[in-house]
Amino acid sequence: MAIRPVRYIWAGALVTLLSLAMLGATVTLLAGLDIGLASMLVGLLVVGWHHLRCMQQLALWTRQPVGTPVPRVRGVWGFLFADLDRRAKLAYDSRERLSAALERFREASQAMPDGVLYLSEHETIEWINRKAEEHFGLDHATDLGVPVTNLVRQPEFCRYLAAGHYAEPLVLVSARRKGLTLLVQVIPFGDDQKMVVSRDITQIEKLETMRRDFVANVSHELRTPLTVVSGFLETLMDGWEDFPREDIERFIKLAHDQSTRMQRLIEDLLTLSALETGAPAPVEERVDVAGLLREVHQQAELLSAGKHEVTLEIDGGGVLLGSQKELHSAFANLASNAVRYTPPGGKIRLQWTCDAHGAEFAVEDNGIGIAPEHLPRLTERFYRVDLGRSRETGGTGLGLAIVKHILSRHQAELHIDSRLGQGSRFSVRFPKARLASE
Ligand code: ADP
């Protein structure tokens, strides 16, 4: 309904006054001046009383809850009340729309994977979502209205907030939750208000550290043999005639050993990177287990050169579904580790068993064993319990990392049982789905 023009109100008032005047004039004509004036007075009192009642109704209405309809009255006040009602409805609707939009916005902010914190111009907390509560150890029930720096007291955060240079985000290692790293960005808005967005970058930081460690490890592993080879070449360049033949032969053998070591390292790195960087899933070849194990057994005996007793037990044989090359590499790695970490005279057992749930390949030795604190880290790249022994026996520190990758591509699991000074058992469990009938 459109708002009525103000002249309607004037017209209404005029009609009331004219009615009163006509009433007075008519009664004067019929009953004399006194009665006419008296009737006008009564009329005026009735009109006044009506105005007062309407005003009272208006005053009562303003005390009602928002959304209560305006009372219905007659006359000029009726026009005013109708306009008021219309305006109140419009205000009520737009308020409802605003609060629905605000609610939707809050729900969306709560669902965000990042932490969101609104700060007032005095840097007190105005609003906070669940993720931010988690990231900064806050609680919306108690912390709203409190200056943020009273609650998040890390000096780096306070300095960042105070400095006012928010173009670059802040990397914050949480003091409250161990191992949590946050990327914090402040976004100023409105009249000196701020939005603080926090993102959990623990995993990204971990990957970045791993990448840095990996590059450092590879460089270090390559530098040692390269230093030996280039040192030898420099010595020879300075005058190889001065050296006796036996010395030159010894140097050449040393340089050859080092270049073989570099070659092995590069081969392992390439294998690992092929396994890690989206190499296609293993071809579903039908791998004859008995044949594969006999080959691995022979290689272990060759590596041992008669210094160990290496036995092979096959219970069930069968066919494995997977990549022949990868499975051979994993099994051979475990067998060669057993030989390399078992002193001469030791025993090494290669075992294959099948049961209703799948099959198991195990390599058992009575070698040097591993202390329990090292077990969880053995499959990390370049992790070695004894660096000297690993290098001496031609290790690269990548063998078990390769084994782990190959096994996970075949849905198999690696278990390591070991006792320091007594020996180790590395077992690989294949699910039934990886086995096929012969
Ligand atoms: P490496 O090339 O050094 O042998 P691996 O990744 O194959 O690297 O093995 C990691 C480490 O695990 C080795 O350096 C060694 O300390 C330990 N290890 C592996 N197999 C055995 C084993 N059978 N007995 C004792 N220690 C072992």
CSV table of C-alpha atoms and ligand atoms in Angstrom, one decimal:
chain,number,residue,atom,x,y,z
A,1,MET,CA,0.0,0.0,0.0
A,2,ALA,CA,1.4,3.5,-1.0
A,3,ILE,CA,2.0,6.1,1.7
A,4,ARG,CA,-0.8,8.6,1.7
A,5,PRO,CA,0.1,12.3,1.1
A,6,VAL,CA,0.3,14.6,4.2
A,7,ARG,CA,-2.7,16.5,2.8
A,8,TYR,CA,-4.9,13.6,3.6
A,9,ILE,CA,-4.1,14.2,7.3
A,10,TRP,CA,-4.9,17.9,6.9
A,11,ALA,CA,-8.1,17.0,5.1
A,12,GLY,CA,-9.1,14.6,7.8
A,13,ALA,CA,-8.5,17.3,10.5
A,14,LEU,CA,-10.5,19.8,8.4
A,15,VAL,CA,-13.4,17.3,8.0
A,16,THR,CA,-13.4,16.8,11.8
A,17,LEU,CA,-13.4,20.5,12.5
A,18,LEU,CA,-16.1,21.2,9.9
A,19,SER,CA,-18.3,18.3,11.3
A,20,LEU,CA,-18.0,19.9,14.8
A,21,ALA,CA,-18.9,23.3,13.4
A,22,MET,CA,-21.9,21.9,11.5
A,23,LEU,CA,-23.0,20.0,14.6
A,24,GLY,CA,-22.7,23.3,16.7
A,25,ALA,CA,-24.6,25.3,14.0
A,26,THR,CA,-27.4,22.7,13.6
A,27,VAL,CA,-27.9,22.3,17.3
A,28,THR,CA,-27.9,26.2,17.8
A,29,LEU,CA,-30.5,26.5,15.1
A,30,LEU,CA,-32.7,23.8,16.6
A,31,ALA,CA,-32.1,24.4,20.4
A,32,GLY,CA,-30.4,27.8,20.9
A,33,LEU,CA,-26.9,29.1,21.2
A,34,ASP,CA,-26.1,27.6,24.7
A,35,ILE,CA,-27.1,24.1,23.7
A,36,GLY,CA,-25.2,24.6,20.4
A,37,LEU,CA,-22.0,25.6,22.1
A,38,ALA,CA,-22.4,22.8,24.7
A,39,SER,CA,-22.8,20.3,21.9
A,40,MET,CA,-19.6,21.6,20.2
A,41,LEU,CA,-17.8,21.3,23.5
A,42,VAL,CA,-19.0,17.8,23.9
A,43,GLY,CA,-17.9,17.1,20.3
A,44,LEU,CA,-14.4,18.6,21.0
A,45,LEU,CA,-14.1,16.5,24.2
A,46,VAL,CA,-15.0,13.3,22.2
A,47,VAL,CA,-12.4,14.2,19.5
A,48,GLY,CA,-9.8,15.0,22.2
A,49,TRP,CA,-10.5,11.8,24.0
A,50,HIS,CA,-10.2,9.8,20.7
A,51,HIS,CA,-6.8,11.5,20.1
A,52,LEU,CA,-5.6,10.7,23.6
A,53,ARG,CA,-6.7,7.0,23.2
A,54,CYS,CA,-4.9,6.7,19.9
A,55,MET,CA,-1.8,8.2,21.4
A,56,GLN,CA,-2.0,5.8,24.3
A,57,GLN,CA,-2.4,2.9,21.9
A,58,LEU,CA,0.6,4.1,20.0
A,59,ALA,CA,2.6,4.4,23.2
A,60,LEU,CA,1.6,0.8,24.2
A,61,TRP,CA,2.4,-0.5,20.7
A,62,THR,CA,6.0,0.8,20.9
A,63,ARG,CA,6.5,-1.3,24.0
A,64,GLN,CA,5.4,-4.5,22.2
A,65,PRO,CA,7.9,-7.0,20.7
A,66,VAL,CA,9.3,-6.0,17.2
A,67,GLY,CA,6.9,-7.4,14.5
A,68,THR,CA,3.6,-6.8,16.5
A,69,PRO,CA,1.0,-5.4,14.1
A,70,VAL,CA,0.0,-1.7,14.7
A,71,PRO,CA,-3.5,-1.4,16.3
A,72,ARG,CA,-6.4,-0.5,13.9
A,73,VAL,CA,-8.0,2.9,14.6
A,74,ARG,CA,-10.4,5.2,12.7
A,75,GLY,CA,-9.9,8.6,11.2
A,76,VAL,CA,-6.6,10.6,10.8
A,77,TRP,CA,-4.9,8.3,13.2
A,78,GLY,CA,-5.9,5.4,11.1
A,79,PHE,CA,-3.9,6.9,8.2
A,80,LEU,CA,-0.9,7.5,10.5
A,81,PHE,CA,-1.1,4.0,12.0
A,82,ALA,CA,-1.4,2.3,8.6
A,83,ASP,CA,1.7,4.2,7.4
A,84,LEU,CA,3.5,3.3,10.5
A,85,ASP,CA,2.5,-0.3,10.2
A,86,ARG,CA,3.8,-0.4,6.6
A,87,ARG,CA,7.1,1.1,7.7
A,88,ALA,CA,7.4,-1.2,10.6
A,89,LYS,CA,6.8,-4.2,8.4
A,90,LEU,CA,9.5,-3.0,5.9
A,91,ALA,CA,12.0,-2.5,8.7
A,92,TYR,CA,11.1,-5.9,10.2
A,93,ASP,CA,11.5,-7.7,6.8
A,94,SER,CA,14.8,-6.1,6.0
A,95,ARG,CA,16.0,-6.9,9.6
A,96,GLU,CA,15.0,-10.5,9.1
A,97,ARG,CA,16.7,-10.7,5.7
A,98,LEU,CA,19.9,-9.1,7.2
A,99,SER,CA,19.9,-11.6,10.1
A,100,ALA,CA,19.3,-14.5,7.8
A,101,ALA,CA,22.3,-13.3,5.6
A,102,LEU,CA,24.4,-12.9,8.7
A,103,GLU,CA,23.5,-16.4,9.9
A,104,ARG,CA,24.4,-17.8,6.5
A,105,PHE,CA,27.7,-15.9,6.6
A,106,ARG,CA,28.5,-17.2,10.0
A,107,GLU,CA,27.7,-20.8,9.0
A,108,ALA,CA,29.9,-20.4,6.0
A,109,SER,CA,32.7,-19.0,8.1
A,110,GLN,CA,32.3,-21.8,10.6
A,111,ALA,CA,32.5,-24.4,7.8
A,112,MET,CA,35.8,-22.8,6.4
A,113,PRO,CA,38.9,-25.0,6.7
A,114,ASP,CA,40.8,-21.9,7.8
A,115,GLY,CA,40.6,-20.1,11.2
A,116,VAL,CA,38.8,-16.7,11.1
A,117,LEU,CA,38.9,-14.1,13.8
A,118,TYR,CA,37.4,-10.6,13.7
A,119,LEU,CA,39.0,-7.9,15.7
A,120,SER,CA,37.5,-4.5,16.7
A,121,GLU,CA,39.4,-1.3,16.2
A,122,HIS,CA,40.8,-1.9,19.8
A,123,GLU,CA,41.9,-5.4,18.7
A,124,THR,CA,39.4,-7.1,21.0
A,125,ILE,CA,37.9,-10.3,19.6
A,126,GLU,CA,34.5,-9.7,18.1
A,127,TRP,CA,33.9,-13.1,16.5
A,128,ILE,CA,35.8,-16.3,16.1
A,129,ASN,CA,35.2,-19.6,14.2
A,130,ARG,CA,35.8,-23.1,15.5
A,131,LYS,CA,39.1,-23.5,13.5
A,132,ALA,CA,40.5,-20.3,14.9
A,133,GLU,CA,39.5,-21.6,18.4
A,134,GLU,CA,41.5,-24.7,17.6
A,135,HIS,CA,44.5,-22.9,16.1
A,136,PHE,CA,44.9,-20.3,18.8
A,137,GLY,CA,43.5,-22.2,21.8
A,138,LEU,CA,40.6,-19.8,22.3
A,139,ASP,CA,37.0,-20.2,23.4
A,140,HIS,CA,34.2,-18.0,22.0
A,141,ALA,CA,32.2,-18.5,25.2
A,142,THR,CA,34.7,-16.6,27.3
A,143,ASP,CA,37.1,-14.8,25.0
A,144,LEU,CA,34.8,-12.4,23.0
A,145,GLY,CA,35.6,-8.8,23.9
A,146,VAL,CA,39.1,-9.6,25.2
A,147,PRO,CA,42.1,-8.0,23.5
A,148,VAL,CA,43.6,-10.7,21.3
A,149,THR,CA,47.2,-10.1,22.4
A,150,ASN,CA,46.1,-10.9,26.0
A,151,LEU,CA,45.2,-14.4,24.8
A,152,VAL,CA,47.6,-15.1,21.9
A,153,ARG,CA,50.8,-13.9,23.6
A,154,GLN,CA,53.4,-15.2,21.2
A,155,PRO,CA,55.8,-12.2,20.7
A,156,GLU,CA,56.0,-12.9,16.9
A,157,PHE,CA,52.2,-12.6,16.6
A,158,CYS,CA,52.0,-9.4,18.8
A,159,ARG,CA,54.8,-7.8,16.8
A,160,TYR,CA,53.2,-8.7,13.4
A,161,LEU,CA,49.8,-7.3,14.6
A,162,ALA,CA,51.4,-4.1,15.9
A,163,ALA,CA,53.7,-3.5,12.9
A,164,GLY,CA,50.8,-3.1,10.5
A,165,HIS,CA,52.6,-4.5,7.4
A,166,TYR,CA,50.2,-7.2,6.4
A,167,ALA,CA,51.2,-7.7,2.8
A,168,GLU,CA,53.2,-10.8,3.8
A,169,PRO,CA,51.7,-13.5,6.0
A,170,LEU,CA,53.4,-14.7,9.2
A,171,VAL,CA,54.6,-18.3,9.7
A,172,LEU,CA,53.8,-19.0,13.3
A,173,VAL,CA,54.9,-22.1,15.1
A,174,SER,CA,52.2,-22.6,17.7
A,175,ALA,CA,53.4,-22.4,21.3
A,176,ARG,CA,50.2,-24.0,22.6
A,177,ARG,CA,50.0,-27.1,20.4
A,178,LYS,CA,53.2,-29.0,19.8
A,179,GLY,CA,54.0,-29.6,16.1
A,180,LEU,CA,51.4,-27.1,14.8
A,181,THR,CA,52.6,-24.5,12.2
A,182,LEU,CA,50.2,-21.8,11.1
A,183,LEU,CA,50.2,-19.3,8.3
A,184,VAL,CA,48.6,-16.2,9.7
A,185,GLN,CA,47.4,-13.3,7.5
A,186,VAL,CA,45.8,-10.1,8.8
A,187,ILE,CA,43.3,-8.4,6.5
A,188,PRO,CA,42.3,-4.8,7.6
A,189,PHE,CA,38.7,-3.7,6.7
A,190,GLY,CA,36.0,-1.2,7.7
A,191,ASP,CA,37.0,1.5,10.3
A,192,ASP,CA,40.3,0.0,11.5
A,193,GLN,CA,38.9,-3.5,12.0
A,194,LYS,CA,40.8,-6.6,11.2
A,195,MET,CA,40.2,-10.1,10.0
A,196,VAL,CA,42.8,-12.6,11.0
A,197,VAL,CA,42.9,-15.8,8.9
A,198,SER,CA,45.0,-18.7,10.0
A,199,ARG,CA,45.9,-21.8,8.0
A,200,ASP,CA,47.4,-25.1,9.2
A,201,ILE,CA,50.5,-25.6,7.1
A,202,THR,CA,52.1,-28.3,9.4
A,203,GLN,CA,52.0,-30.9,6.6
A,204,ILE,CA,53.4,-28.5,3.9
A,205,GLU,CA,56.2,-27.4,6.3
A,206,LYS,CA,57.0,-31.1,7.0
A,207,LEU,CA,57.2,-31.8,3.3
A,208,GLU,CA,59.4,-28.8,2.7
A,209,THR,CA,61.8,-29.9,5.5
A,210,MET,CA,61.8,-33.4,4.1
A,211,ARG,CA,62.7,-32.0,0.7
A,212,ARG,CA,65.5,-29.8,2.1
A,213,ASP,CA,66.8,-32.8,4.1
A,214,PHE,CA,66.7,-35.0,1.0
A,215,VAL,CA,68.6,-32.5,-1.2
A,216,ALA,CA,71.2,-32.1,1.6
A,217,ASN,CA,71.5,-35.9,2.0
A,218,VAL,CA,71.9,-36.6,-1.7
A,219,SER,CA,74.5,-33.9,-2.0
A,220,HIS,CA,76.4,-35.2,1.0
A,221,GLU,CA,76.2,-38.8,-0.2
A,222,LEU,CA,77.6,-37.8,-3.7
A,223,ARG,CA,80.2,-35.4,-2.4
A,224,THR,CA,82.2,-38.0,-0.4
A,225,PRO,CA,82.9,-40.4,-3.2
A,226,LEU,CA,83.4,-37.5,-5.7
A,227,THR,CA,86.0,-36.0,-3.3
A,228,VAL,CA,87.9,-39.3,-3.3
A,229,VAL,CA,87.8,-39.7,-7.1
A,230,SER,CA,88.8,-36.1,-7.8
A,231,GLY,CA,91.5,-36.2,-5.1
A,232,PHE,CA,93.0,-39.2,-6.7
A,233,LEU,CA,92.9,-37.7,-10.2
A,234,GLU,CA,94.6,-34.5,-8.9
A,235,THR,CA,97.3,-36.5,-7.3
A,236,LEU,CA,98.0,-38.4,-10.5
A,237,MET,CA,97.9,-35.1,-12.5
A,238,ASP,CA,100.6,-33.7,-10.3
A,239,GLY,CA,103.0,-36.5,-11.5
A,240,TRP,CA,101.9,-40.1,-11.7
A,241,GLU,CA,105.4,-41.2,-12.6
A,242,ASP,CA,106.5,-40.6,-9.0
A,243,PHE,CA,104.2,-43.3,-7.7
A,244,PRO,CA,105.0,-47.0,-7.6
A,245,ARG,CA,102.7,-49.1,-9.7
A,246,GLU,CA,101.0,-50.8,-6.6
A,247,ASP,CA,100.0,-47.4,-5.3
A,248,ILE,CA,98.4,-46.4,-8.6
A,249,GLU,CA,96.6,-49.7,-8.7
A,250,ARG,CA,95.3,-49.1,-5.2
A,251,PHE,CA,94.1,-45.6,-6.1
A,252,ILE,CA,92.4,-46.9,-9.2
A,253,LYS,CA,90.6,-49.6,-7.2
A,254,LEU,CA,89.5,-47.0,-4.6
A,255,ALA,CA,88.2,-44.6,-7.3
A,256,HIS,CA,86.4,-47.5,-9.0
A,257,ASP,CA,84.8,-48.5,-5.7
A,258,GLN,CA,83.6,-44.9,-5.2
A,259,SER,CA,82.2,-44.6,-8.7
A,260,THR,CA,80.3,-47.9,-8.2
A,261,ARG,CA,78.9,-46.4,-5.0
A,262,MET,CA,77.8,-43.3,-6.8
A,263,GLN,CA,76.2,-45.4,-9.5
A,264,ARG,CA,74.4,-47.5,-7.0
A,265,LEU,CA,73.1,-44.4,-5.2
A,266,ILE,CA,71.9,-42.9,-8.5
A,267,GLU,CA,70.2,-46.1,-9.5
A,268,ASP,CA,68.4,-46.3,-6.1
A,269,LEU,CA,67.4,-42.6,-6.4
A,270,LEU,CA,66.0,-43.2,-9.8
A,271,THR,CA,64.1,-46.2,-8.6
A,272,LEU,CA,62.7,-44.3,-5.7
A,273,SER,CA,61.7,-41.3,-7.7
A,274,ALA,CA,60.0,-43.6,-10.3
A,275,LEU,CA,58.1,-45.2,-7.5
A,276,GLU,CA,57.2,-42.0,-5.8
A,277,THR,CA,56.4,-39.7,-8.8
A,278,GLY,CA,53.3,-41.3,-10.1
A,279,ALA,CA,54.8,-44.3,-11.8
A,280,PRO,CA,52.0,-46.4,-13.1
A,281,ALA,CA,50.6,-49.1,-10.8
A,282,PRO,CA,52.5,-52.4,-11.0
A,283,VAL,CA,51.6,-54.6,-14.0
A,284,GLU,CA,49.4,-57.5,-12.9
A,285,GLU,CA,51.9,-60.1,-13.9
A,286,ARG,CA,51.6,-63.7,-12.7
A,287,VAL,CA,54.8,-64.0,-10.7
A,288,ASP,CA,55.9,-67.6,-9.9
A,289,VAL,CA,56.8,-67.3,-6.2
A,290,ALA,CA,59.0,-70.4,-6.0
A,291,GLY,CA,61.1,-69.3,-9.1
A,292,LEU,CA,61.4,-65.7,-7.7
A,293,LEU,CA,62.5,-66.9,-4.2
A,294,ARG,CA,65.1,-69.3,-5.6
A,295,GLU,CA,66.6,-66.4,-7.6
A,296,VAL,CA,66.7,-64.2,-4.4
A,297,HIS,CA,68.2,-67.1,-2.5
A,298,GLN,CA,70.9,-67.6,-5.0
A,299,GLN,CA,71.8,-63.9,-5.0
A,300,ALA,CA,71.9,-63.9,-1.2
A,301,GLU,CA,74.3,-66.8,-1.3
A,302,LEU,CA,76.4,-65.1,-3.9
A,303,LEU,CA,76.6,-61.9,-1.8
A,304,SER,CA,77.4,-63.9,1.4
A,305,ALA,CA,80.2,-65.7,-0.5
A,306,GLY,CA,79.9,-68.7,1.8
A,307,LYS,CA,80.2,-66.7,5.0
A,308,HIS,CA,76.7,-67.5,6.2
A,309,GLU,CA,74.2,-70.3,6.2
A,310,VAL,CA,71.4,-69.1,3.9
A,311,THR,CA,68.3,-71.4,3.8
A,312,LEU,CA,65.1,-71.1,1.8
A,313,GLU,CA,61.8,-72.7,2.9
A,314,ILE,CA,58.7,-72.5,0.7
A,315,ASP,CA,55.4,-73.6,2.1
A,316,GLY,CA,52.7,-73.4,-0.5
A,317,GLY,CA,54.4,-71.6,-3.4
A,318,GLY,CA,51.8,-70.2,-5.7
A,319,VAL,CA,51.4,-67.2,-7.9
A,320,LEU,CA,51.6,-63.6,-6.8
A,321,LEU,CA,49.9,-60.9,-8.8
A,322,GLY,CA,52.1,-57.8,-9.3
A,323,SER,CA,55.3,-56.6,-10.9
A,324,GLN,CA,58.0,-59.3,-11.1
A,325,LYS,CA,60.7,-56.6,-11.3
A,326,GLU,CA,59.5,-54.7,-8.2
A,327,LEU,CA,58.8,-57.8,-6.1
A,328,HIS,CA,62.2,-59.1,-6.9
A,329,SER,CA,63.8,-55.8,-5.9
A,330,ALA,CA,61.9,-55.7,-2.6
A,331,PHE,CA,62.7,-59.3,-1.6
A,332,ALA,CA,66.3,-59.0,-2.8
A,333,ASN,CA,66.8,-55.9,-0.7
A,334,LEU,CA,65.6,-57.6,2.5
A,335,ALA,CA,67.7,-60.6,1.8
A,336,SER,CA,70.9,-58.6,1.0
A,337,ASN,CA,70.3,-56.5,4.2
A,338,ALA,CA,70.2,-59.7,6.2
A,339,VAL,CA,73.6,-60.8,4.7
A,340,ARG,CA,75.1,-57.4,5.2
A,341,TYR,CA,74.1,-56.9,8.8
A,342,THR,CA,74.9,-60.5,9.9
A,343,PRO,CA,78.5,-61.2,10.9
A,344,PRO,CA,80.2,-64.2,9.2
A,345,GLY,CA,79.0,-67.6,10.5
A,346,GLY,CA,75.5,-66.3,11.1
A,347,LYS,CA,72.2,-67.9,9.8
A,348,ILE,CA,69.8,-66.4,7.4
A,349,ARG,CA,66.3,-67.9,6.7
A,350,LEU,CA,64.1,-67.0,3.8
A,351,GLN,CA,60.6,-68.2,4.3
A,352,TRP,CA,57.4,-68.3,2.3
A,353,THR,CA,54.1,-69.4,4.0
A,354,CYS,CA,50.5,-69.2,2.9
A,355,ASP,CA,47.3,-69.3,5.0
A,356,ALA,CA,43.6,-68.5,4.6
A,357,HIS,CA,44.2,-64.8,4.8
A,358,GLY,CA,47.1,-64.4,2.3
A,359,ALA,CA,50.8,-65.1,2.3
A,360,GLU,CA,53.9,-64.0,4.1
A,361,PHE,CA,57.5,-63.6,3.0
A,362,ALA,CA,60.0,-63.4,5.9
A,363,VAL,CA,63.7,-62.9,6.1
A,364,GLU,CA,65.2,-63.9,9.5
A,365,ASP,CA,68.8,-63.4,10.6
A,366,ASN,CA,70.8,-63.8,13.8
A,367,GLY,CA,72.9,-60.7,13.0
A,368,ILE,CA,73.6,-57.4,14.8
A,369,GLY,CA,69.9,-56.6,15.4
A,370,ILE,CA,68.4,-53.1,15.8
A,371,ALA,CA,67.6,-51.2,19.0
A,372,PRO,CA,63.8,-50.5,19.4
A,373,GLU,CA,64.2,-46.7,19.1
A,374,HIS,CA,65.4,-47.0,15.5
A,375,LEU,CA,62.6,-49.3,14.3
A,376,PRO,CA,59.9,-46.7,13.4
A,377,ARG,CA,62.4,-44.7,11.3
A,378,LEU,CA,64.1,-47.5,9.3
A,379,THR,CA,62.0,-46.9,6.1
A,380,GLU,CA,62.9,-43.2,5.9
A,381,ARG,CA,65.1,-42.2,3.1
A,382,PHE,CA,68.8,-42.2,4.2
A,383,TYR,CA,68.0,-43.4,7.7
A,384,ARG,CA,70.8,-45.7,8.9
A,385,VAL,CA,71.5,-47.0,12.3
A,386,ASP,CA,75.2,-47.3,11.7
A,387,LEU,CA,76.4,-45.2,8.8
A,388,GLY,CA,79.9,-46.7,8.7
A,389,ARG,CA,78.6,-50.3,8.5
A,390,SER,CA,76.0,-49.4,5.9
A,391,ARG,CA,78.7,-47.7,3.6
A,392,GLU,CA,81.2,-50.4,4.2
A,393,THR,CA,78.8,-53.0,2.9
A,394,GLY,CA,77.7,-50.9,-0.1
A,395,GLY,CA,74.5,-49.5,1.4
A,396,THR,CA,72.8,-46.3,0.2
A,397,GLY,CA,70.3,-45.9,3.0
A,398,LEU,CA,67.5,-46.1,0.4
A,399,GLY,CA,66.8,-49.9,0.4
A,400,LEU,CA,64.0,-50.0,2.9
A,401,ALA,CA,62.4,-46.8,1.6
A,402,ILE,CA,62.2,-48.6,-1.8
A,403,VAL,CA,60.9,-51.7,-0.2
A,404,LYS,CA,58.2,-49.8,1.6
A,405,HIS,CA,57.0,-48.1,-1.6
A,406,ILE,CA,57.0,-51.3,-3.6
A,407,LEU,CA,55.0,-53.1,-0.9
A,408,SER,CA,52.4,-50.4,-0.5
A,409,ARG,CA,51.9,-50.5,-4.3
A,410,HIS,CA,51.1,-54.2,-3.8
A,411,GLN,CA,48.8,-53.6,-0.8
A,412,ALA,CA,51.4,-55.5,1.3
A,413,GLU,CA,52.6,-54.6,4.8
A,414,LEU,CA,56.1,-54.7,6.2
A,415,HIS,CA,56.6,-55.8,9.9
A,416,ILE,CA,60.0,-55.5,11.6
A,417,ASP,CA,60.9,-57.5,14.7
A,418,SER,CA,64.4,-57.1,16.0
A,419,ARG,CA,66.5,-57.4,19.1
A,420,LEU,CA,69.9,-55.6,19.4
A,421,GLY,CA,72.7,-58.2,19.3
A,422,GLN,CA,70.3,-61.1,18.6
A,423,GLY,CA,68.9,-60.6,15.1
A,424,SER,CA,66.0,-59.4,13.0
A,425,ARG,CA,62.9,-60.6,11.2
A,426,PHE,CA,61.6,-58.6,8.3
A,427,SER,CA,58.2,-60.0,7.2
A,428,VAL,CA,56.0,-59.0,4.3
A,429,ARG,CA,52.3,-59.8,4.5
A,430,PHE,CA,50.3,-60.0,1.2
A,431,PRO,CA,46.5,-59.9,1.1
A,432,LYS,CA,44.6,-62.8,-0.4
A,433,ALA,CA,43.6,-60.6,-3.4
A,434,ARG,CA,47.3,-60.6,-4.5
A,435,LEU,CA,47.4,-64.4,-4.7
A,436,ALA,CA,46.3,-66.5,-7.7
A,437,SER,CA,46.0,-70.3,-8.2
A,438,GLU,CA,48.8,-71.9,-10.2
B,1,ADP,P1,71.2,-49.5,3.8
B,1,ADP,O1,71.6,-49.2,2.4
B,1,ADP,O2,72.0,-48.6,4.7
B,1,ADP,O3,71.3,-50.9,4.2
B,1,ADP,P2,68.4,-49.7,4.2
B,1,ADP,O4,67.3,-48.7,3.9
B,1,ADP,O5,68.3,-51.0,3.4
B,1,ADP,O6,69.7,-48.9,4.0
B,1,ADP,O7,68.3,-50.0,5.7
B,1,ADP,C1,68.3,-49.0,6.6
B,1,ADP,C2,69.0,-49.3,7.9
B,1,ADP,O8,68.3,-50.3,8.6
B,1,ADP,C3,70.4,-49.9,7.7
B,1,ADP,O9,71.4,-48.9,7.5
B,1,ADP,C4,70.6,-50.7,8.9
B,1,ADP,O10,71.1,-49.9,9.9
B,1,ADP,C5,69.2,-51.2,9.3
B,1,ADP,N1,69.0,-52.6,8.8
B,1,ADP,C6,68.3,-53.0,7.7
B,1,ADP,N2,68.2,-54.3,7.7
B,1,ADP,C7,68.9,-54.8,8.8
B,1,ADP,C8,69.1,-56.1,9.3
B,1,ADP,N3,68.7,-57.2,8.7
B,1,ADP,N4,69.8,-56.2,10.5
B,1,ADP,C9,70.2,-55.1,11.1
B,1,ADP,N5,70.0,-53.8,10.7
B,1,ADP,C10,69.3,-53.7,9.5
